[in-house]
mmCIF file of C-alpha atoms and ligand atoms in Angstrom:
data_model
loop_
_atom_site.group_PDB
_atom_site.id
_atom_site.type_symbol
_atom_site.label_atom_id
_atom_site.label_comp_id
_atom_site.label_asym_id
_atom_site.label_seq_id
_atom_site.Cartn_x
_atom_site.Cartn_y
_atom_site.Cartn_z
ATOM 1 C CA UNK A 1 10.204 16.881 -13.897
ATOM 2 C CA UNK A 2 9.027 12.941 -13.204
ATOM 3 C CA UNK A 3 8.087 12.251 -9.939
ATOM 4 C CA UNK A 4 9.430 8.683 -9.127
ATOM 5 C CA UNK A 5 7.114 7.407 -7.288
ATOM 6 C CA UNK A 6 9.303 4.746 -4.561
ATOM 7 C CA UNK A 7 7.757 2.176 -1.799
ATOM 8 C CA UNK A 8 10.447 2.962 0.399
ATOM 9 C CA UNK A 9 9.245 5.948 2.475
ATOM 10 C CA UNK A 10 5.813 4.840 2.671
ATOM 11 C CA UNK A 11 6.581 1.098 4.365
ATOM 12 C CA UNK A 12 8.753 3.079 6.526
ATOM 13 C CA UNK A 13 6.180 5.325 7.481
ATOM 14 C CA UNK A 14 3.455 2.156 7.489
ATOM 15 C CA UNK A 15 6.497 0.563 9.263
ATOM 16 C CA UNK A 16 6.056 2.216 12.918
ATOM 17 C CA UNK A 17 2.072 2.212 12.231
ATOM 18 C CA UNK A 18 2.680 -1.945 12.648
ATOM 19 C CA UNK A 19 5.397 -2.098 14.981
ATOM 20 C CA UNK A 20 3.067 0.038 18.005
ATOM 21 C CA UNK A 21 -0.027 -2.385 16.199
ATOM 22 C CA UNK A 22 1.649 -5.158 16.911
ATOM 23 C CA UNK A 23 2.526 -4.458 20.673
ATOM 24 C CA UNK A 24 -0.925 -2.967 20.939
ATOM 25 C CA UNK A 25 -2.131 -6.480 20.318
ATOM 26 C CA UNK A 26 0.816 -8.766 22.616
ATOM 27 C CA UNK A 27 -0.693 -6.627 25.065
ATOM 28 C CA UNK A 28 -3.189 -7.928 24.528
ATOM 29 C CA UNK A 29 -1.800 -11.861 24.741
ATOM 30 C CA UNK A 30 -2.072 -11.981 20.535
ATOM 31 C CA UNK A 31 1.498 -12.408 19.267
ATOM 32 C CA UNK A 32 0.336 -12.304 15.121
ATOM 33 C CA UNK A 33 1.459 -15.012 13.468
ATOM 34 C CA UNK A 34 1.969 -16.029 9.664
ATOM 35 C CA UNK A 35 2.587 -19.025 8.645
ATOM 36 C CA UNK A 36 3.727 -19.046 5.011
ATOM 37 C CA UNK A 37 3.576 -22.559 2.671
ATOM 38 C CA UNK A 38 5.605 -23.042 -0.396
ATOM 39 C CA UNK A 39 5.771 -25.797 -2.474
ATOM 40 C CA UNK A 40 9.275 -27.179 -4.100
ATOM 41 C CA UNK A 41 12.058 -23.926 -4.482
ATOM 42 C CA UNK A 42 10.803 -21.849 -6.841
ATOM 43 C CA UNK A 43 14.213 -19.337 -6.858
ATOM 44 C CA UNK A 44 12.099 -16.511 -7.143
ATOM 45 C CA UNK A 45 9.117 -17.520 -4.814
ATOM 46 C CA UNK A 46 11.895 -18.444 -1.832
ATOM 47 C CA UNK A 47 13.269 -15.190 -1.976
ATOM 48 C CA UNK A 48 9.824 -13.072 -1.876
ATOM 49 C CA UNK A 49 8.754 -15.938 0.840
ATOM 50 C CA UNK A 50 11.953 -15.150 2.476
ATOM 51 C CA UNK A 51 11.244 -11.105 2.314
ATOM 52 C CA UNK A 52 7.925 -11.307 4.245
ATOM 53 C CA UNK A 53 9.198 -13.257 6.967
ATOM 54 C CA UNK A 54 11.957 -11.449 6.857
ATOM 55 C CA UNK A 55 8.952 -8.107 7.305
ATOM 56 C CA UNK A 56 6.607 -9.350 9.119
ATOM 57 C CA UNK A 57 10.006 -9.859 12.190
ATOM 58 C CA UNK A 58 10.488 -6.715 11.821
ATOM 59 C CA UNK A 59 7.200 -5.012 13.258
ATOM 60 C CA UNK A 60 7.401 -8.131 16.014
ATOM 61 C CA UNK A 61 5.021 -10.667 14.710
ATOM 62 C CA UNK A 62 5.580 -14.555 13.559
ATOM 63 C CA UNK A 63 6.366 -15.873 10.268
ATOM 64 C CA UNK A 64 7.309 -19.440 9.461
ATOM 65 C CA UNK A 65 8.212 -20.388 6.089
ATOM 66 C CA UNK A 66 6.101 -24.203 5.893
ATOM 67 C CA UNK A 67 8.336 -25.305 2.968
ATOM 68 C CA UNK A 68 6.308 -28.915 0.876
ATOM 69 C CA UNK A 69 8.085 -31.237 -1.715
ATOM 70 C CA UNK A 70 7.529 -30.565 -4.829
ATOM 71 C CA UNK A 71 5.976 -33.761 -5.337
ATOM 72 C CA UNK A 72 3.493 -33.744 -3.043
ATOM 73 C CA UNK A 73 0.539 -34.594 -4.109
ATOM 74 C CA UNK A 74 -2.855 -32.968 -4.366
ATOM 75 C CA UNK A 75 -4.317 -34.720 -1.352
ATOM 76 C CA UNK A 76 -1.484 -34.223 1.072
ATOM 77 C CA UNK A 77 -1.359 -31.255 -0.400
ATOM 78 C CA UNK A 78 -5.187 -29.841 0.509
ATOM 79 C CA UNK A 79 -4.531 -31.321 3.676
ATOM 80 C CA UNK A 80 -1.910 -29.594 5.108
ATOM 81 C CA UNK A 81 -3.085 -26.358 3.850
ATOM 82 C CA UNK A 82 -5.949 -27.106 5.942
ATOM 83 C CA UNK A 83 -4.602 -28.632 8.558
ATOM 84 C CA UNK A 84 -2.311 -24.650 8.997
ATOM 85 C CA UNK A 85 -6.045 -22.860 8.433
ATOM 86 C CA UNK A 86 -7.573 -24.078 11.051
ATOM 87 C CA UNK A 87 -4.480 -24.147 13.761
ATOM 88 C CA UNK A 88 -6.174 -21.471 16.186
ATOM 89 C CA UNK A 89 -2.567 -20.365 17.191
ATOM 90 C CA UNK A 90 -2.686 -18.776 13.399
ATOM 91 C CA UNK A 91 -3.710 -15.772 12.441
ATOM 92 C CA UNK A 92 -3.084 -15.538 8.749
ATOM 93 C CA UNK A 93 -1.365 -17.632 6.133
ATOM 94 C CA UNK A 94 -1.170 -17.974 2.388
ATOM 95 C CA UNK A 95 -0.043 -20.328 0.011
ATOM 96 C CA UNK A 96 2.897 -18.977 -2.169
ATOM 97 C CA UNK A 97 2.248 -18.714 -6.254
ATOM 98 C CA UNK A 98 2.907 -20.174 -8.363
ATOM 99 C CA UNK A 99 2.500 -23.874 -7.076
ATOM 100 C CA UNK A 100 3.848 -27.238 -9.007
ATOM 101 C CA UNK A 101 2.018 -27.649 -12.519
ATOM 102 C CA UNK A 102 -0.169 -31.233 -11.107
ATOM 103 C CA UNK A 103 -1.628 -28.705 -8.137
ATOM 104 C CA UNK A 104 -2.095 -25.490 -10.486
ATOM 105 C CA UNK A 105 -5.912 -26.230 -10.700
ATOM 106 C CA UNK A 106 -6.594 -25.725 -6.772
ATOM 107 C CA UNK A 107 -7.272 -22.637 -5.380
ATOM 108 C CA UNK A 108 -5.429 -22.533 -2.493
ATOM 109 C CA UNK A 109 -7.963 -19.497 -0.729
ATOM 110 C CA UNK A 110 -10.718 -22.238 -1.225
ATOM 111 C CA UNK A 111 -8.868 -23.682 1.360
ATOM 112 C CA UNK A 112 -7.977 -20.936 3.452
ATOM 113 C CA UNK A 113 -10.033 -19.554 6.822
ATOM 114 C CA UNK A 114 -11.374 -16.121 5.177
ATOM 115 C CA UNK A 115 -11.083 -15.229 8.053
ATOM 116 C CA UNK A 116 -6.872 -15.712 7.485
ATOM 117 C CA UNK A 117 -6.846 -15.362 3.811
ATOM 118 C CA UNK A 118 -4.320 -12.273 3.582
ATOM 119 C CA UNK A 119 -3.776 -12.403 0.300
ATOM 120 C CA UNK A 120 -8.181 -11.490 -0.575
ATOM 121 C CA UNK A 121 -7.853 -14.677 -2.525
ATOM 122 C CA UNK A 122 -10.981 -16.482 -0.805
ATOM 123 C CA UNK A 123 -14.559 -15.976 -2.581
ATOM 124 C CA UNK A 124 -15.679 -14.470 0.731
ATOM 125 C CA UNK A 125 -13.024 -11.455 0.420
ATOM 126 C CA UNK A 126 -13.383 -10.508 -2.763
ATOM 127 C CA UNK A 127 -17.586 -10.873 -2.677
ATOM 128 C CA UNK A 128 -17.273 -8.214 0.003
ATOM 129 C CA UNK A 129 -15.230 -5.736 -2.123
ATOM 130 C CA UNK A 130 -16.890 -6.343 -5.171
ATOM 131 C CA UNK A 131 -19.989 -4.846 -2.956
ATOM 132 C CA UNK A 132 -17.003 -2.130 -1.491
ATOM 133 C CA UNK A 133 -19.136 -0.964 1.893
ATOM 134 C CA UNK A 134 -15.989 0.863 3.316
ATOM 135 C CA UNK A 135 -17.352 -0.057 7.078
ATOM 136 C CA UNK A 136 -16.557 -3.823 5.918
ATOM 137 C CA UNK A 137 -13.386 -4.868 7.904
ATOM 138 C CA UNK A 138 -12.327 -7.992 5.280
ATOM 139 C CA UNK A 139 -9.035 -9.040 3.806
ATOM 140 C CA UNK A 140 -8.074 -6.660 1.201
ATOM 141 C CA UNK A 141 -6.125 -8.328 -2.176
ATOM 142 C CA UNK A 142 -2.485 -7.238 -1.459
ATOM 143 C CA UNK A 143 -0.969 -5.953 -4.612
ATOM 144 C CA UNK A 144 -4.238 -3.338 -5.504
ATOM 145 C CA UNK A 145 -4.122 -2.480 -1.889
ATOM 146 C CA UNK A 146 -0.456 -1.613 -2.507
ATOM 147 C CA UNK A 147 -1.340 0.626 -5.471
ATOM 148 C CA UNK A 148 -4.045 2.600 -4.222
ATOM 149 C CA UNK A 149 -1.828 3.586 -1.251
ATOM 150 C CA UNK A 150 1.132 4.472 -3.580
ATOM 151 C CA UNK A 151 -1.009 7.025 -5.307
ATOM 152 C CA UNK A 152 -2.918 8.228 -1.954
ATOM 153 C CA UNK A 153 0.810 8.577 -0.332
ATOM 154 C CA UNK A 154 1.919 10.256 -3.464
ATOM 155 C CA UNK A 155 -1.598 12.514 -3.661
ATOM 156 C CA UNK A 156 -2.925 11.059 -6.534
ATOM 157 C CA UNK A 157 -6.299 10.794 -5.181
ATOM 158 C CA UNK A 158 -7.544 8.568 -7.782
ATOM 159 C CA UNK A 159 -11.771 9.733 -7.292
ATOM 160 C CA UNK A 160 -13.140 11.309 -10.814
ATOM 161 C CA UNK A 161 -9.629 10.241 -12.618
ATOM 162 C CA UNK A 162 -9.889 7.853 -15.641
ATOM 163 C CA UNK A 163 -8.044 4.729 -14.503
ATOM 164 C CA UNK A 164 -6.708 2.564 -17.294
ATOM 165 C CA UNK A 165 -5.766 -0.743 -16.171
ATOM 166 C CA UNK A 166 -3.378 -3.139 -18.398
ATOM 167 C CA UNK A 167 -4.198 -6.692 -17.640
ATOM 168 C CA UNK A 168 -7.338 -8.499 -15.618
ATOM 169 C CA UNK A 169 -5.255 -10.889 -13.808
ATOM 170 C CA UNK A 170 -7.528 -12.585 -10.446
ATOM 171 C CA UNK A 171 -4.435 -11.086 -8.098
ATOM 172 C CA UNK A 172 -4.425 -8.136 -10.100
ATOM 173 C CA UNK A 173 -6.494 -6.539 -12.432
ATOM 174 C CA UNK A 174 -9.727 -7.432 -11.370
ATOM 175 C CA UNK A 175 -9.715 -6.579 -7.919
ATOM 176 C CA UNK A 176 -7.751 -3.302 -8.312
ATOM 177 C CA UNK A 177 -10.541 -2.564 -10.966
ATOM 178 C CA UNK A 178 -13.267 -2.859 -8.062
ATOM 179 C CA UNK A 179 -10.911 -1.322 -5.083
ATOM 180 C CA UNK A 180 -10.623 2.057 -7.593
ATOM 181 C CA UNK A 181 -14.123 2.051 -8.690
ATOM 182 C CA UNK A 182 -14.569 1.534 -5.030
ATOM 183 C CA UNK A 183 -12.676 4.052 -4.461
ATOM 184 C CA UNK A 184 -14.880 6.824 -6.799
ATOM 185 C CA UNK A 185 -12.164 6.319 -9.929
ATOM 186 C CA UNK A 186 -13.634 5.187 -13.048
ATOM 187 C CA UNK A 187 -12.374 2.542 -14.424
ATOM 188 C CA UNK A 188 -11.452 1.079 -17.826
ATOM 189 C CA UNK A 189 -10.370 -2.423 -17.782
ATOM 190 C CA UNK A 190 -8.106 -3.566 -20.625
ATOM 191 C CA UNK A 191 -6.583 -7.003 -21.762
ATOM 192 C CA UNK A 192 -4.964 -9.111 -24.793
ATOM 193 C CA UNK A 193 -7.764 -8.696 -26.591
ATOM 194 C CA UNK A 194 -8.264 -4.833 -26.920
ATOM 195 C CA UNK A 195 -8.445 -2.817 -30.318
ATOM 196 C CA UNK A 196 -6.663 -0.235 -30.180
ATOM 197 C CA UNK A 197 -4.955 0.145 -26.325
ATOM 198 C CA UNK A 198 -3.230 3.092 -27.585
ATOM 199 C CA UNK A 199 -7.037 4.591 -27.233
ATOM 200 C CA UNK A 200 -7.862 4.306 -24.671
ATOM 201 C CA UNK A 201 -4.036 4.394 -22.275
ATOM 202 C CA UNK A 202 -4.024 8.066 -24.181
ATOM 203 C CA UNK A 203 -6.801 9.417 -22.477
ATOM 204 C CA UNK A 204 -6.353 7.727 -19.293
ATOM 205 C CA UNK A 205 -5.119 10.174 -16.151
ATOM 206 C CA UNK A 206 -3.513 7.127 -14.978
ATOM 207 C CA UNK A 207 -2.338 4.229 -16.310
ATOM 208 C CA UNK A 208 -1.755 0.585 -14.338
ATOM 209 C CA UNK A 209 0.090 -1.147 -16.094
ATOM 210 C CA UNK A 210 -0.334 -4.989 -15.112
ATOM 211 C CA UNK A 211 0.841 -7.214 -17.954
ATOM 212 C CA UNK A 212 4.088 -9.426 -17.608
ATOM 213 C CA UNK A 213 5.619 -7.454 -20.911
ATOM 214 C CA UNK A 214 9.632 -6.133 -20.016
ATOM 215 C CA UNK A 215 9.655 -2.528 -20.408
ATOM 216 C CA UNK A 216 6.075 -2.689 -23.576
ATOM 217 C CA UNK A 217 4.454 -0.042 -22.459
ATOM 218 C CA UNK A 218 6.737 3.203 -24.336
ATOM 219 C CA UNK A 219 6.325 6.888 -25.432
ATOM 220 C CA UNK A 220 4.151 5.668 -27.953
ATOM 221 C CA UNK A 221 1.200 5.000 -25.024
ATOM 222 C CA UNK A 222 0.897 8.791 -23.799
ATOM 223 C CA UNK A 223 -0.325 11.358 -24.581
ATOM 224 C CA UNK A 224 1.252 14.778 -25.556
ATOM 225 C CA UNK A 225 1.182 16.898 -21.505
ATOM 226 C CA UNK A 226 3.018 15.661 -19.932
ATOM 227 C CA UNK A 227 0.814 14.705 -16.668
ATOM 228 C CA UNK A 228 -0.139 10.959 -16.767
ATOM 229 C CA UNK A 229 0.505 9.024 -13.276
ATOM 230 C CA UNK A 230 2.033 5.483 -14.605
ATOM 231 C CA UNK A 231 2.316 2.884 -11.925
ATOM 232 C CA UNK A 232 3.992 -0.495 -13.403
ATOM 233 C CA UNK A 233 2.816 -4.191 -11.615
ATOM 234 C CA UNK A 234 5.053 -5.611 -13.819
ATOM 235 C CA UNK A 235 8.377 -7.269 -12.058
ATOM 236 C CA UNK A 236 9.975 -9.413 -15.412
ATOM 237 C CA UNK A 237 13.381 -9.910 -16.468
ATOM 238 C CA UNK A 238 15.055 -8.490 -20.046
ATOM 239 C CA UNK A 239 16.840 -10.986 -22.428
ATOM 240 C CA UNK A 240 19.861 -10.153 -20.598
ATOM 241 C CA UNK A 241 17.936 -11.476 -17.491
ATOM 242 C CA UNK A 242 18.327 -7.897 -16.018
ATOM 243 C CA UNK A 243 14.591 -6.979 -13.752
ATOM 244 C CA UNK A 244 12.620 -4.681 -14.942
ATOM 245 C CA UNK A 245 9.268 -4.078 -14.948
ATOM 246 C CA UNK A 246 6.360 -3.315 -17.768
ATOM 247 C CA UNK A 247 6.809 0.042 -18.201
ATOM 248 C CA UNK A 248 9.931 1.874 -20.600
ATOM 249 C CA UNK A 249 11.561 3.244 -17.381
ATOM 250 C CA UNK A 250 14.144 5.298 -19.125
ATOM 251 C CA UNK A 251 12.438 6.223 -21.944
ATOM 252 C CA UNK A 252 9.522 7.751 -20.293
ATOM 253 C CA UNK A 253 10.985 9.917 -18.124
ATOM 254 C CA UNK A 254 10.868 13.496 -18.294
ATOM 255 C CA UNK A 255 7.445 12.434 -20.752
ATOM 256 C CA UNK A 256 4.980 11.705 -17.412
ATOM 257 C CA UNK A 257 3.284 14.437 -14.678
ATOM 258 C CA UNK A 258 4.826 10.705 -12.388
ATOM 259 C CA UNK A 259 6.021 6.619 -12.613
ATOM 260 C CA UNK A 260 7.030 3.557 -10.216
ATOM 261 C CA UNK A 261 10.134 2.195 -10.674
ATOM 262 C CA UNK A 262 11.077 -1.062 -11.105
ATOM 263 C CA UNK A 263 12.575 -1.915 -8.351
ATOM 264 C CA UNK A 264 11.671 -0.544 -5.742
ATOM 265 C CA UNK A 265 8.073 0.575 -6.614
ATOM 266 C CA UNK A 266 4.650 -1.159 -5.974
ATOM 267 C CA UNK A 267 6.765 -5.316 -4.772
ATOM 268 C CA UNK A 268 7.095 -3.780 -1.631
ATOM 269 C CA UNK A 269 3.927 -2.050 -1.364
ATOM 270 C CA UNK A 270 2.785 -6.659 -1.637
ATOM 271 C CA UNK A 271 4.708 -7.240 1.321
ATOM 272 C CA UNK A 272 3.048 -4.198 3.026
ATOM 273 C CA UNK A 273 -0.625 -5.143 2.886
ATOM 274 C CA UNK A 274 0.169 -8.821 3.256
ATOM 275 C CA UNK A 275 1.442 -7.168 6.953
ATOM 276 C CA UNK A 276 -1.347 -4.624 7.431
ATOM 277 C CA UNK A 277 -3.590 -7.451 6.368
ATOM 278 C CA UNK A 278 -2.186 -9.914 8.675
ATOM 279 C CA UNK A 279 -2.729 -7.357 11.945
ATOM 280 C CA UNK A 280 -6.062 -6.945 10.808
ATOM 281 C CA UNK A 281 -6.658 -11.019 10.612
ATOM 282 C CA UNK A 282 -5.028 -10.677 14.282
ATOM 283 C CA UNK A 283 -7.742 -7.999 15.353
ATOM 284 C CA UNK A 284 -10.447 -9.046 14.287
ATOM 285 C CA UNK A 285 -10.012 -12.723 16.073
ATOM 286 C CA UNK A 286 -10.031 -10.488 19.003
HETATM 287 N N1 LIG B 301 3.254 -15.185 -6.517
HETATM 288 C C1 LIG B 301 3.707 -13.777 -6.222
HETATM 289 N N2 LIG B 301 2.659 -13.023 -6.149
HETATM 290 C C2 LIG B 301 1.936 -13.666 -5.154
HETATM 291 C C3 LIG B 301 1.061 -13.101 -3.886
HETATM 292 O O1 LIG B 301 0.163 -11.835 -4.304
HETATM 293 N N3 LIG B 301 0.404 -14.153 -3.346
HETATM 294 C C4 LIG B 301 0.646 -14.664 -3.605
HETATM 295 N N4 LIG B 301 -0.187 -16.263 -2.792
HETATM 296 N N5 LIG B 301 2.084 -15.090 -4.617
HETATM 297 C C5 LIG B 301 1.433 -14.794 -5.248
#
């Protein structure tokens, strides 16, 4: 039988910790405060940002969505982000992606104080992840943190495991490879130019897909032992508009040891990690 790796129990468990940490910070005179910068009104981004705000409010932090006009020019955008980041009462901020095409060449992580970069996109935080010092209190990229959190919570330690990541994006694939490597996994990063992807996935203990193609990973990519653990980072819509991941979920059930669903799998953990980063940033500011 395949174990379904749902995020809800982990989120509930961590919410309690976030709530008591937040109360402690407040007792020291610090109310964790996050600013979410949203440019335009892309439907998915509006939903994601509202979910992030709601989540912060569940454990007692302040969160404001600052909605900039879609037609804002580059200089005004840069000035707005820097001003928000420089505000002393703000502990964490980020720009929701994607940006409109006339701003998409900008690296928003570079505009934000690395100590407030709750997305973990700033070069300083990426550099700390690259170095991998376990004592460093840097802000870690959220989705990779959510993937590792899921595997640990469900007792699938990554140490010594062969892990295949499909996708090499700056937000997921590359930082996830570093995080897993720092946790003593043997990591292979596959991508669109990988020859014979199936050869790699068949010998993996854990497969993590972050390619953004609806139900692309079918049972053909698995071996026959039924012990592989599958993590789906994809959030896609199929030809009927139905939300689905990169994994052909229904057809993989029963053929692997464990699998994350979409929705209800890794997605909510990205928001949890963002919240954990906010509290880390607030604590670091003391
Ligand atoms: N859009 C999709 N995922 C993300 C994310 O992790 N951070 C930001 N800022 N925007 C996103």
